[in-house]
JSON list of C-alpha atoms in Angstrom, two decimals:
[
{"chain": "A", "resi": 296, "resn": "MET", "atom": "CA", "xyz": [33.28, 2.27, 11.41]},
{"chain": "A", "resi": 297, "resn": "SER", "atom": "CA", "xyz": [29.43, 3.22, 12.18]},
{"chain": "A", "resi": 298, "resn": "ARG", "atom": "CA", "xyz": [30.98, 6.29, 14.04]},
{"chain": "A", "resi": 299, "resn": "PHE", "atom": "CA", "xyz": [32.75, 7.51, 11.08]},
{"chain": "A", "resi": 300, "resn": "LYS", "atom": "CA", "xyz": [29.71, 6.93, 8.88]},
{"chain": "A", "resi": 301, "resn": "ASP", "atom": "CA", "xyz": [27.42, 9.35, 11.48]},
{"chain": "A", "resi": 302, "resn": "ILE", "atom": "CA", "xyz": [30.26, 11.90, 10.94]},
{"chain": "A", "resi": 303, "resn": "GLY", "atom": "CA", "xyz": [30.16, 11.65, 7.38]},
{"chain": "A", "resi": 304, "resn": "ASP", "atom": "CA", "xyz": [26.37, 11.96, 7.14]},
{"chain": "A", "resi": 305, "resn": "ASP", "atom": "CA", "xyz": [26.42, 14.91, 9.54]},
{"chain": "A", "resi": 306, "resn": "PHE", "atom": "CA", "xyz": [28.76, 16.53, 7.24]},
{"chain": "A", "resi": 307, "resn": "LEU", "atom": "CA", "xyz": [26.93, 16.02, 4.13]},
{"chain": "A", "resi": 308, "resn": "SER", "atom": "CA", "xyz": [23.87, 17.31, 5.83]},
{"chain": "A", "resi": 309, "resn": "LEU", "atom": "CA", "xyz": [25.36, 20.30, 6.12]},
{"chain": "A", "resi": 310, "resn": "PHE", "atom": "CA", "xyz": [25.42, 20.93, 2.12]},
{"chain": "A", "resi": 311, "resn": "PHE", "atom": "CA", "xyz": [22.56, 18.39, 1.46]},
{"chain": "A", "resi": 312, "resn": "PRO", "atom": "CA", "xyz": [20.16, 18.62, 4.22]},
{"chain": "A", "resi": 313, "resn": "ARG", "atom": "CA", "xyz": [17.65, 16.08, 4.57]},
{"chain": "A", "resi": 314, "resn": "LEU", "atom": "CA", "xyz": [14.32, 17.16, 4.90]},
{"chain": "A", "resi": 315, "resn": "CYS", "atom": "CA", "xyz": [11.00, 15.67, 6.47]},
{"chain": "A", "resi": 316, "resn": "LEU", "atom": "CA", "xyz": [8.82, 14.82, 3.13]},
{"chain": "A", "resi": 317, "resn": "SER", "atom": "CA", "xyz": [5.72, 15.82, 5.60]},
{"chain": "A", "resi": 318, "resn": "CYS", "atom": "CA", "xyz": [6.85, 19.17, 7.45]},
{"chain": "A", "resi": 319, "resn": "GLY", "atom": "CA", "xyz": [9.98, 20.25, 5.78]},
{"chain": "A", "resi": 320, "resn": "ALA", "atom": "CA", "xyz": [11.83, 20.24, 8.86]},
{"chain": "A", "resi": 321, "resn": "HIS", "atom": "CA", "xyz": [15.41, 19.00, 9.05]},
{"chain": "A", "resi": 322, "resn": "LEU", "atom": "CA", "xyz": [15.73, 14.99, 9.52]},
{"chain": "A", "resi": 323, "resn": "VAL", "atom": "CA", "xyz": [18.08, 14.08, 12.40]},
{"chain": "A", "resi": 324, "resn": "ARG", "atom": "CA", "xyz": [20.40, 11.16, 13.06]},
{"chain": "A", "resi": 325, "resn": "GLY", "atom": "CA", "xyz": [18.29, 8.13, 12.85]},
{"chain": "A", "resi": 326, "resn": "GLU", "atom": "CA", "xyz": [15.44, 9.60, 10.88]},
{"chain": "A", "resi": 327, "resn": "ARG", "atom": "CA", "xyz": [14.36, 8.30, 7.47]},
{"chain": "A", "resi": 328, "resn": "ILE", "atom": "CA", "xyz": [12.15, 10.12, 5.19]},
{"chain": "A", "resi": 329, "resn": "ILE", "atom": "CA", "xyz": [9.51, 11.49, 7.70]},
{"chain": "A", "resi": 330, "resn": "CYS", "atom": "CA", "xyz": [10.82, 13.03, 10.81]},
{"chain": "A", "resi": 331, "resn": "THR", "atom": "CA", "xyz": [9.70, 11.56, 14.35]},
{"chain": "A", "resi": 332, "resn": "GLY", "atom": "CA", "xyz": [7.09, 14.08, 15.22]},
{"chain": "A", "resi": 333, "resn": "CYS", "atom": "CA", "xyz": [5.32, 13.82, 12.11]},
{"chain": "A", "resi": 334, "resn": "LEU", "atom": "CA", "xyz": [5.39, 9.74, 12.49]},
{"chain": "A", "resi": 335, "resn": "LEU", "atom": "CA", "xyz": [3.79, 10.14, 15.99]},
{"chain": "A", "resi": 336, "resn": "THR", "atom": "CA", "xyz": [1.00, 12.29, 14.25]},
{"chain": "A", "resi": 337, "resn": "VAL", "atom": "CA", "xyz": [-0.03, 10.22, 11.42]},
{"chain": "A", "resi": 338, "resn": "ALA", "atom": "CA", "xyz": [-3.73, 9.03, 12.15]},
{"chain": "A", "resi": 339, "resn": "ARG", "atom": "CA", "xyz": [-3.63, 5.50, 12.59]},
{"chain": "A", "resi": 340, "resn": "THR", "atom": "CA", "xyz": [-6.50, 3.02, 12.33]},
{"chain": "A", "resi": 341, "resn": "ASP", "atom": "CA", "xyz": [-5.23, -0.01, 14.55]},
{"chain": "A", "resi": 342, "resn": "PHE", "atom": "CA", "xyz": [-7.56, -2.01, 12.00]},
{"chain": "A", "resi": 343, "resn": "HIS", "atom": "CA", "xyz": [-4.84, -4.72, 12.07]},
{"chain": "A", "resi": 344, "resn": "VAL", "atom": "CA", "xyz": [-5.89, -5.80, 15.71]},
{"chain": "A", "resi": 345, "resn": "ARG", "atom": "CA", "xyz": [-9.76, -5.08, 15.00]},
{"chain": "A", "resi": 346, "resn": "ARG", "atom": "CA", "xyz": [-11.79, -7.84, 13.41]},
{"chain": "A", "resi": 347, "resn": "ASN", "atom": "CA", "xyz": [-14.74, -6.45, 11.55]},
{"chain": "A", "resi": 348, "resn": "ASN", "atom": "CA", "xyz": [-13.35, -3.18, 11.16]},
{"chain": "A", "resi": 349, "resn": "SER", "atom": "CA", "xyz": [-15.14, -0.94, 9.14]},
{"chain": "A", "resi": 350, "resn": "LEU", "atom": "CA", "xyz": [-12.82, -1.66, 6.10]},
{"chain": "A", "resi": 351, "resn": "GLU", "atom": "CA", "xyz": [-13.66, -4.99, 6.60]},
{"chain": "A", "resi": 352, "resn": "GLN", "atom": "CA", "xyz": [-17.21, -4.45, 6.53]},
{"chain": "A", "resi": 353, "resn": "ALA", "atom": "CA", "xyz": [-16.88, -2.11, 3.05]},
{"chain": "A", "resi": 354, "resn": "PHE", "atom": "CA", "xyz": [-16.02, -5.42, 1.26]},
{"chain": "A", "resi": 355, "resn": "TRP", "atom": "CA", "xyz": [-18.90, -7.49, 2.87]},
{"chain": "A", "resi": 356, "resn": "GLY", "atom": "CA", "xyz": [-21.19, -8.98, -0.12]},
{"chain": "A", "resi": 357, "resn": "ARG", "atom": "CA", "xyz": [-18.53, -7.61, -2.61]},
{"chain": "A", "resi": 358, "resn": "CYS", "atom": "CA", "xyz": [-15.87, -10.03, -2.19]},
{"chain": "A", "resi": 359, "resn": "LEU", "atom": "CA", "xyz": [-14.53, -12.75, 0.16]},
{"chain": "A", "resi": 360, "resn": "ILE", "atom": "CA", "xyz": [-11.73, -11.74, 2.31]},
{"chain": "A", "resi": 361, "resn": "GLU", "atom": "CA", "xyz": [-10.00, -12.85, 5.40]},
{"chain": "A", "resi": 362, "resn": "ARG", "atom": "CA", "xyz": [-9.16, -9.69, 7.02]},
{"chain": "A", "resi": 363, "resn": "ALA", "atom": "CA", "xyz": [-8.52, -6.01, 5.87]},
{"chain": "A", "resi": 364, "resn": "ALA", "atom": "CA", "xyz": [-6.41, -3.26, 7.51]},
{"chain": "A", "resi": 365, "resn": "ALA", "atom": "CA", "xyz": [-5.03, 0.24, 6.36]},
{"chain": "A", "resi": 366, "resn": "PHE", "atom": "CA", "xyz": [-2.29, 1.82, 8.16]},
{"chain": "A", "resi": 367, "resn": "SER", "atom": "CA", "xyz": [-4.00, 5.74, 8.07]},
{"chain": "A", "resi": 368, "resn": "VAL", "atom": "CA", "xyz": [-6.95, 7.64, 7.27]},
{"chain": "A", "resi": 369, "resn": "TYR", "atom": "CA", "xyz": [-6.69, 9.23, 3.54]},
{"chain": "A", "resi": 370, "resn": "ASN", "atom": "CA", "xyz": [-8.27, 12.55, 3.49]},
{"chain": "A", "resi": 371, "resn": "ARG", "atom": "CA", "xyz": [-7.68, 16.23, 2.47]},
{"chain": "A", "resi": 372, "resn": "GLY", "atom": "CA", "xyz": [-4.60, 17.61, 4.44]},
{"chain": "A", "resi": 373, "resn": "SER", "atom": "CA", "xyz": [-3.75, 14.44, 5.79]},
{"chain": "A", "resi": 374, "resn": "ARG", "atom": "CA", "xyz": [-0.04, 13.58, 6.54]},
{"chain": "A", "resi": 375, "resn": "ILE", "atom": "CA", "xyz": [-0.42, 10.12, 4.84]},
{"chain": "A", "resi": 376, "resn": "ARG", "atom": "CA", "xyz": [-2.04, 11.66, 1.73]},
{"chain": "A", "resi": 377, "resn": "LYS", "atom": "CA", "xyz": [1.24, 14.16, 1.16]},
{"chain": "A", "resi": 378, "resn": "LEU", "atom": "CA", "xyz": [3.39, 11.06, 1.50]},
{"chain": "A", "resi": 379, "resn": "ILE", "atom": "CA", "xyz": [1.78, 8.79, -0.82]},
{"chain": "A", "resi": 380, "resn": "HIS", "atom": "CA", "xyz": [1.46, 11.90, -3.23]},
{"chain": "A", "resi": 381, "resn": "GLU", "atom": "CA", "xyz": [5.69, 12.09, -2.98]},
{"chain": "A", "resi": 382, "resn": "LEU", "atom": "CA", "xyz": [5.63, 8.36, -3.63]},
{"chain": "A", "resi": 383, "resn": "LYS", "atom": "CA", "xyz": [3.38, 8.11, -6.60]},
{"chain": "A", "resi": 384, "resn": "TYR", "atom": "CA", "xyz": [4.12, 11.48, -8.64]},
{"chain": "A", "resi": 385, "resn": "LYS", "atom": "CA", "xyz": [7.26, 12.83, -7.61]},
{"chain": "A", "resi": 386, "resn": "GLY", "atom": "CA", "xyz": [9.49, 9.41, -7.85]},
{"chain": "A", "resi": 387, "resn": "ARG", "atom": "CA", "xyz": [10.03, 8.98, -3.82]},
{"chain": "A", "resi": 388, "resn": "LYS", "atom": "CA", "xyz": [10.24, 5.23, -4.21]},
{"chain": "A", "resi": 389, "resn": "GLU", "atom": "CA", "xyz": [12.01, 5.04, -0.75]},
{"chain": "A", "resi": 390, "resn": "THR", "atom": "CA", "xyz": [8.79, 6.52, 0.71]},
{"chain": "A", "resi": 391, "resn": "GLY", "atom": "CA", "xyz": [6.69, 3.33, -0.10]},
{"chain": "A", "resi": 392, "resn": "THR", "atom": "CA", "xyz": [9.64, 1.11, 0.94]},
{"chain": "A", "resi": 393, "resn": "MET", "atom": "CA", "xyz": [10.16, 2.70, 4.43]},
{"chain": "A", "resi": 394, "resn": "LEU", "atom": "CA", "xyz": [6.29, 2.98, 5.42]},
{"chain": "A", "resi": 395, "resn": "GLY", "atom": "CA", "xyz": [5.76, -0.75, 4.02]},
{"chain": "A", "resi": 396, "resn": "ASP", "atom": "CA", "xyz": [8.71, -1.91, 6.28]},
{"chain": "A", "resi": 397, "resn": "LEU", "atom": "CA", "xyz": [7.10, 0.27, 9.30]},
{"chain": "A", "resi": 398, "resn": "TYR", "atom": "CA", "xyz": [3.46, -1.02, 8.79]},
{"chain": "A", "resi": 399, "resn": "GLY", "atom": "CA", "xyz": [4.71, -4.53, 8.08]},
{"chain": "A", "resi": 400, "resn": "ARG", "atom": "CA", "xyz": [6.56, -4.54, 11.61]},
{"chain": "A", "resi": 401, "resn": "ILE", "atom": "CA", "xyz": [3.12, -3.08, 13.08]},
{"chain": "A", "resi": 402, "resn": "LEU", "atom": "CA", "xyz": [1.15, -5.94, 11.45]},
{"chain": "A", "resi": 403, "resn": "SER", "atom": "CA", "xyz": [3.37, -8.74, 12.38]},
{"chain": "A", "resi": 404, "resn": "ASP", "atom": "CA", "xyz": [3.30, -7.52, 15.83]},
{"chain": "A", "resi": 405, "resn": "GLY", "atom": "CA", "xyz": [-0.42, -7.09, 16.07]},
{"chain": "A", "resi": 406, "resn": "GLY", "atom": "CA", "xyz": [-0.69, -10.92, 14.41]},
{"chain": "A", "resi": 407, "resn": "PHE", "atom": "CA", "xyz": [-2.28, -9.66, 11.43]},
{"chain": "A", "resi": 408, "resn": "MET", "atom": "CA", "xyz": [0.55, -11.51, 9.10]},
{"chain": "A", "resi": 409, "resn": "GLU", "atom": "CA", "xyz": [-0.29, -15.14, 10.63]},
{"chain": "A", "resi": 410, "resn": "GLY", "atom": "CA", "xyz": [-0.92, -17.52, 8.29]},
{"chain": "A", "resi": 411, "resn": "ILE", "atom": "CA", "xyz": [0.02, -15.36, 5.36]},
{"chain": "A", "resi": 412, "resn": "ASP", "atom": "CA", "xyz": [2.07, -17.05, 2.64]},
{"chain": "A", "resi": 413, "resn": "ILE", "atom": "CA", "xyz": [2.53, -14.63, -0.28]},
{"chain": "A", "resi": 414, "resn": "ILE", "atom": "CA", "xyz": [2.56, -10.97, -0.64]},
{"chain": "A", "resi": 415, "resn": "VAL", "atom": "CA", "xyz": [0.95, -9.63, -3.99]},
{"chain": "A", "resi": 416, "resn": "PRO", "atom": "CA", "xyz": [1.05, -5.77, -4.94]},
{"chain": "A", "resi": 417, "resn": "VAL", "atom": "CA", "xyz": [-1.80, -4.60, -6.78]},
{"chain": "A", "resi": 418, "resn": "PRO", "atom": "CA", "xyz": [-0.70, -4.24, -10.51]},
{"chain": "A", "resi": 419, "resn": "LEU", "atom": "CA", "xyz": [-0.63, -1.01, -12.51]},
{"chain": "A", "resi": 420, "resn": "HIS", "atom": "CA", "xyz": [-1.46, -1.11, -16.16]},
{"chain": "A", "resi": 421, "resn": "PRO", "atom": "CA", "xyz": [1.89, -1.69, -18.24]},
{"chain": "A", "resi": 422, "resn": "ALA", "atom": "CA", "xyz": [1.53, 1.65, -20.03]},
{"chain": "A", "resi": 423, "resn": "ARG", "atom": "CA", "xyz": [1.17, 3.42, -16.65]},
{"chain": "A", "resi": 424, "resn": "GLN", "atom": "CA", "xyz": [4.19, 1.82, -15.14]},
{"chain": "A", "resi": 425, "resn": "ARG", "atom": "CA", "xyz": [6.06, 2.75, -18.06]},
{"chain": "A", "resi": 426, "resn": "GLU", "atom": "CA", "xyz": [5.14, 6.55, -17.62]},
{"chain": "A", "resi": 427, "resn": "ARG", "atom": "CA", "xyz": [5.81, 6.29, -13.81]},
{"chain": "A", "resi": 428, "resn": "GLY", "atom": "CA", "xyz": [8.65, 4.00, -13.94]},
{"chain": "A", "resi": 429, "resn": "TYR", "atom": "CA", "xyz": [7.63, 1.75, -11.17]},
{"chain": "A", "resi": 430, "resn": "ASN", "atom": "CA", "xyz": [4.81, 0.56, -9.48]},
{"chain": "A", "resi": 431, "resn": "GLN", "atom": "CA", "xyz": [4.08, 2.16, -6.07]},
{"chain": "A", "resi": 432, "resn": "SER", "atom": "CA", "xyz": [2.57, -1.03, -4.80]},
{"chain": "A", "resi": 433, "resn": "ASP", "atom": "CA", "xyz": [5.51, -2.83, -5.51]},
{"chain": "A", "resi": 434, "resn": "CYS", "atom": "CA", "xyz": [7.69, -0.70, -3.21]},
{"chain": "A", "resi": 435, "resn": "ILE", "atom": "CA", "xyz": [4.94, -0.91, -0.45]},
{"chain": "A", "resi": 436, "resn": "ALA", "atom": "CA", "xyz": [5.23, -4.64, -0.91]},
{"chain": "A", "resi": 437, "resn": "SER", "atom": "CA", "xyz": [8.92, -4.82, -0.76]},
{"chain": "A", "resi": 438, "resn": "GLY", "atom": "CA", "xyz": [9.00, -2.84, 2.76]},
{"chain": "A", "resi": 439, "resn": "ILE", "atom": "CA", "xyz": [6.31, -5.06, 3.96]},
{"chain": "A", "resi": 440, "resn": "SER", "atom": "CA", "xyz": [8.44, -8.32, 2.66]},
{"chain": "A", "resi": 441, "resn": "ALA", "atom": "CA", "xyz": [11.38, -6.79, 4.29]},
{"chain": "A", "resi": 442, "resn": "ALA", "atom": "CA", "xyz": [9.70, -6.68, 7.55]},
{"chain": "A", "resi": 443, "resn": "THR", "atom": "CA", "xyz": [8.29, -9.85, 7.44]},
{"chain": "A", "resi": 444, "resn": "GLY", "atom": "CA", "xyz": [10.26, -12.33, 5.61]},
{"chain": "A", "resi": 445, "resn": "LEU", "atom": "CA", "xyz": [7.38, -13.30, 3.11]},
{"chain": "A", "resi": 446, "resn": "PRO", "atom": "CA", "xyz": [8.15, -13.30, -0.56]},
{"chain": "A", "resi": 447, "resn": "VAL", "atom": "CA", "xyz": [6.59, -11.02, -2.97]},
{"chain": "A", "resi": 448, "resn": "ARG", "atom": "CA", "xyz": [4.81, -12.27, -6.18]},
{"chain": "A", "resi": 449, "resn": "ASN", "atom": "CA", "xyz": [4.18, -9.11, -8.65]},
{"chain": "A", "resi": 450, "resn": "ASP", "atom": "CA", "xyz": [3.91, -11.96, -11.63]},
{"chain": "A", "resi": 451, "resn": "ILE", "atom": "CA", "xyz": [0.58, -13.31, -10.20]},
{"chain": "A", "resi": 452, "resn": "MET", "atom": "CA", "xyz": [-1.61, -10.79, -11.40]},
{"chain": "A", "resi": 453, "resn": "LYS", "atom": "CA", "xyz": [-1.64, -8.33, -14.65]},
{"chain": "A", "resi": 454, "resn": "ARG", "atom": "CA", "xyz": [-3.99, -5.66, -15.30]},
{"chain": "A", "resi": 455, "resn": "VAL", "atom": "CA", "xyz": [-5.26, -5.80, -18.72]},
{"chain": "A", "resi": 456, "resn": "GLU", "atom": "CA", "xyz": [-7.01, -2.65, -19.23]},
{"chain": "A", "resi": 457, "resn": "ARG", "atom": "CA", "xyz": [-6.39, 1.06, -18.30]},
{"chain": "A", "resi": 458, "resn": "ARG", "atom": "CA", "xyz": [-9.28, 2.92, -16.97]},
{"chain": "A", "resi": 459, "resn": "GLY", "atom": "CA", "xyz": [-9.78, 6.25, -15.15]},
{"chain": "A", "resi": 460, "resn": "SER", "atom": "CA", "xyz": [-10.39, 7.06, -11.54]},
{"chain": "A", "resi": 461, "resn": "GLN", "atom": "CA", "xyz": [-13.55, 5.24, -9.78]},
{"chain": "A", "resi": 462, "resn": "THR", "atom": "CA", "xyz": [-14.29, 8.19, -7.59]},
{"chain": "A", "resi": 463, "resn": "LYS", "atom": "CA", "xyz": [-16.61, 9.90, -9.55]},
{"chain": "A", "resi": 464, "resn": "HIS", "atom": "CA", "xyz": [-18.91, 6.85, -10.62]},
{"chain": "A", "resi": 465, "resn": "GLY", "atom": "CA", "xyz": [-21.64, 5.20, -8.73]},
{"chain": "A", "resi": 466, "resn": "ARG", "atom": "CA", "xyz": [-21.39, 1.69, -7.11]},
{"chain": "A", "resi": 467, "resn": "TYR", "atom": "CA", "xyz": [-22.46, -0.27, -9.78]},
{"chain": "A", "resi": 468, "resn": "ASP", "atom": "CA", "xyz": [-20.57, 1.67, -12.57]},
{"chain": "A", "resi": 469, "resn": "ARG", "atom": "CA", "xyz": [-17.72, 1.37, -10.55]},
{"chain": "A", "resi": 470, "resn": "TRP", "atom": "CA", "xyz": [-18.24, -2.47, -10.57]},
{"chain": "A", "resi": 471, "resn": "GLU", "atom": "CA", "xyz": [-18.89, -2.34, -14.43]},
{"chain": "A", "resi": 472, "resn": "ASN", "atom": "CA", "xyz": [-15.64, -0.42, -14.77]},
{"chain": "A", "resi": 473, "resn": "VAL", "atom": "CA", "xyz": [-13.26, -2.88, -13.02]},
{"chain": "A", "resi": 474, "resn": "LYS", "atom": "CA", "xyz": [-15.01, -6.01, -14.15]},
{"chain": "A", "resi": 475, "resn": "GLY", "atom": "CA", "xyz": [-12.33, -7.84, -15.66]},
{"chain": "A", "resi": 476, "resn": "LEU", "atom": "CA", "xyz": [-9.65, -5.59, -15.08]},
{"chain": "A", "resi": 477, "resn": "PHE", "atom": "CA", "xyz": [-7.09, -8.27, -13.77]},
{"chain": "A", "resi": 478, "resn": "ILE", "atom": "CA", "xyz": [-6.13, -11.48, -15.01]},
{"chain": "A", "resi": 479, "resn": "VAL", "atom": "CA", "xyz": [-4.31, -14.30, -12.77]},
{"chain": "A", "resi": 480, "resn": "SER", "atom": "CA", "xyz": [-1.30, -15.48, -14.98]},
{"chain": "A", "resi": 481, "resn": "LYS", "atom": "CA", "xyz": [-0.04, -18.01, -12.79]},
{"chain": "A", "resi": 482, "resn": "PRO", "atom": "CA", "xyz": [-2.87, -19.77, -10.68]},
{"chain": "A", "resi": 483, "resn": "GLU", "atom": "CA", "xyz": [-0.71, -22.58, -9.90]},
{"chain": "A", "resi": 484, "resn": "ALA", "atom": "CA", "xyz": [1.74, -20.66, -7.88]},
{"chain": "A", "resi": 485, "resn": "ILE", "atom": "CA", "xyz": [-0.90, -19.43, -5.57]},
{"chain": "A", "resi": 486, "resn": "ALA", "atom": "CA", "xyz": [-3.31, -22.72, -5.16]},
{"chain": "A", "resi": 487, "resn": "GLY", "atom": "CA", "xyz": [-4.01, -23.20, -1.49]},
{"chain": "A", "resi": 488, "resn": "LYS", "atom": "CA", "xyz": [-2.23, -20.03, -0.43]},
{"chain": "A", "resi": 489, "resn": "HIS", "atom": "CA", "xyz": [-3.26, -17.31, 2.00]},
{"chain": "A", "resi": 490, "resn": "LEU", "atom": "CA", "xyz": [-2.46, -14.11, -0.06]},
{"chain": "A", "resi": 491, "resn": "LEU", "atom": "CA", "xyz": [-1.77, -10.49, 1.13]},
{"chain": "A", "resi": 492, "resn": "VAL", "atom": "CA", "xyz": [-3.07, -7.98, -1.47]},
{"chain": "A", "resi": 493, "resn": "VAL", "atom": "CA", "xyz": [-1.29, -4.89, -1.20]},
{"chain": "A", "resi": 494, "resn": "ASP", "atom": "CA", "xyz": [-2.13, -1.05, -2.35]},
{"chain": "A", "resi": 495, "resn": "ASP", "atom": "CA", "xyz": [-1.16, 2.29, -1.74]},
{"chain": "A", "resi": 496, "resn": "VAL", "atom": "CA", "xyz": [-4.75, 3.66, -1.03]},
{"chain": "A", "resi": 497, "resn": "VAL", "atom": "CA", "xyz": [-8.34, 2.18, -1.02]},
{"chain": "A", "resi": 498, "resn": "THR", "atom": "CA", "xyz": [-10.79, 4.67, -1.80]},
{"chain": "A", "resi": 499, "resn": "THR", "atom": "CA", "xyz": [-14.18, 3.21, -3.28]},
{"chain": "A", "resi": 500, "resn": "GLY", "atom": "CA", "xyz": [-12.56, -0.31, -2.83]},
{"chain": "A", "resi": 501, "resn": "SER", "atom": "CA", "xyz": [-13.49, -1.49, -6.49]},
{"chain": "A", "resi": 502, "resn": "THR", "atom": "CA", "xyz": [-9.80, -1.91, -7.60]},
{"chain": "A", "resi": 503, "resn": "MET", "atom": "CA", "xyz": [-9.22, -4.29, -4.78]},
{"chain": "A", "resi": 504, "resn": "GLU", "atom": "CA", "xyz": [-12.63, -6.19, -5.32]},
{"chain": "A", "resi": 505, "resn": "ALA", "atom": "CA", "xyz": [-11.72, -6.58, -8.81]},
{"chain": "A", "resi": 506, "resn": "CYS", "atom": "CA", "xyz": [-8.11, -8.21, -7.47]},
{"chain": "A", "resi": 507, "resn": "VAL", "atom": "CA", "xyz": [-9.68, -10.33, -4.86]},
{"chain": "A", "resi": 508, "resn": "ASN", "atom": "CA", "xyz": [-12.36, -11.60, -7.04]},
{"chain": "A", "resi": 509, "resn": "ALA", "atom": "CA", "xyz": [-10.00, -12.54, -10.07]},
{"chain": "A", "resi": 510, "resn": "LEU", "atom": "CA", "xyz": [-7.91, -14.41, -7.58]},
{"chain": "A", "resi": 511, "resn": "HIS", "atom": "CA", "xyz": [-10.60, -16.42, -6.08]},
{"chain": "A", "resi": 512, "resn": "GLU", "atom": "CA", "xyz": [-11.73, -17.00, -9.67]},
{"chain": "A", "resi": 513, "resn": "ALA", "atom": "CA", "xyz": [-8.43, -18.33, -10.70]},
{"chain": "A", "resi": 514, "resn": "ALA", "atom": "CA", "xyz": [-7.45, -20.57, -7.69]},
{"chain": "A", "resi": 515, "resn": "ASP", "atom": "CA", "xyz": [-8.61, -21.93, -4.47]},
{"chain": "A", "resi": 516, "resn": "VAL", "atom": "CA", "xyz": [-6.98, -19.19, -2.04]},
{"chain": "A", "resi": 517, "resn": "LYS", "atom": "CA", "xyz": [-7.43, -17.26, 0.78]},
{"chain": "A", "resi": 518, "resn": "VAL", "atom": "CA", "xyz": [-7.20, -13.39, 0.60]},
{"chain": "A", "resi": 519, "resn": "SER", "atom": "CA", "xyz": [-6.36, -10.62, 2.93]},
{"chain": "A", "resi": 520, "resn": "ILE", "atom": "CA", "xyz": [-5.63, -7.01, 2.04]},
{"chain": "A", "resi": 521, "resn": "VAL", "atom": "CA", "xyz": [-3.80, -4.04, 3.19]},
{"chain": "A", "resi": 522, "resn": "ALA", "atom": "CA", "xyz": [-3.13, -0.54, 2.21]},
{"chain": "A", "resi": 523, "resn": "LEU", "atom": "CA", "xyz": [-1.16, 2.57, 3.18]},
{"chain": "A", "resi": 524, "resn": "ALA", "atom": "CA", "xyz": [-4.45, 4.32, 3.55]},
{"chain": "A", "resi": 525, "resn": "ALA", "atom": "CA", "xyz": [-7.97, 4.20, 3.39]},
{"chain": "A", "resi": 526, "resn": "ALA", "atom": "CA", "xyz": [-10.57, 7.07, 2.59]},
{"chain": "A", "resi": 527, "resn": "GLN", "atom": "CA", "xyz": [-11.98, 8.50, 5.63]},
{"chain": "A", "resi": 528, "resn": "LYS", "atom": "CA", "xyz": [-15.58, 7.11, 4.75]},
{"chain": "A", "resi": 529, "resn": "LEU", "atom": "CA", "xyz": [-14.30, 3.62, 4.95]},
{"chain": "A", "resi": 530, "resn": "THR", "atom": "CA", "xyz": [-12.76, 3.84, 8.39]},
{"chain": "A", "resi": 531, "resn": "LEU", "atom": "CA", "xyz": [-15.67, 5.25, 10.44]}
]
């Protein structure tokens, strides 16, 4: 049966070619979303096997986290930036699921997921989610869940205000801008658990900081964080 499916896929690709979202090359059998060549050249951080890495250090004194990791480095021209753009603004939800699954396997193989109980995606404001039609962090979390078997709870935390980008604010202004941004609606569901908070990109860290602090204020929890990418200044 799989042989006939492969033949059918090959036939369809003659008329509807599947192209790599990163470089535009034709995908071959077994490749999804991104070609093997591009996947191999994505700049990886390996933070999942490096304790006290620079991303963890970026949160020291700001919020209490157990571990922090990002799959790749987010900068101008990076392959991961283009993929995340397709995920967030082009409706390519499968990009988030595929990359989440890939990263979930990497995290598991490196021991990063040990002790994690629940995956919690960073929520979007309801108005933004209605505009986009989905939350990109949900897609990534779903992929990590598929790779690890851990449950995703997107009903734990809510975003209560919609605010602009943090990148042009100073450190104190960023903190003021995200203070009270999230509320935890079901603290009883997370009490005593180790949570993995998932986002697409960590740029200044302010949004993730607000999430982590809201979770700690609501219940006795441990929190680790991951993202598909982190800004280059946080990875040096």
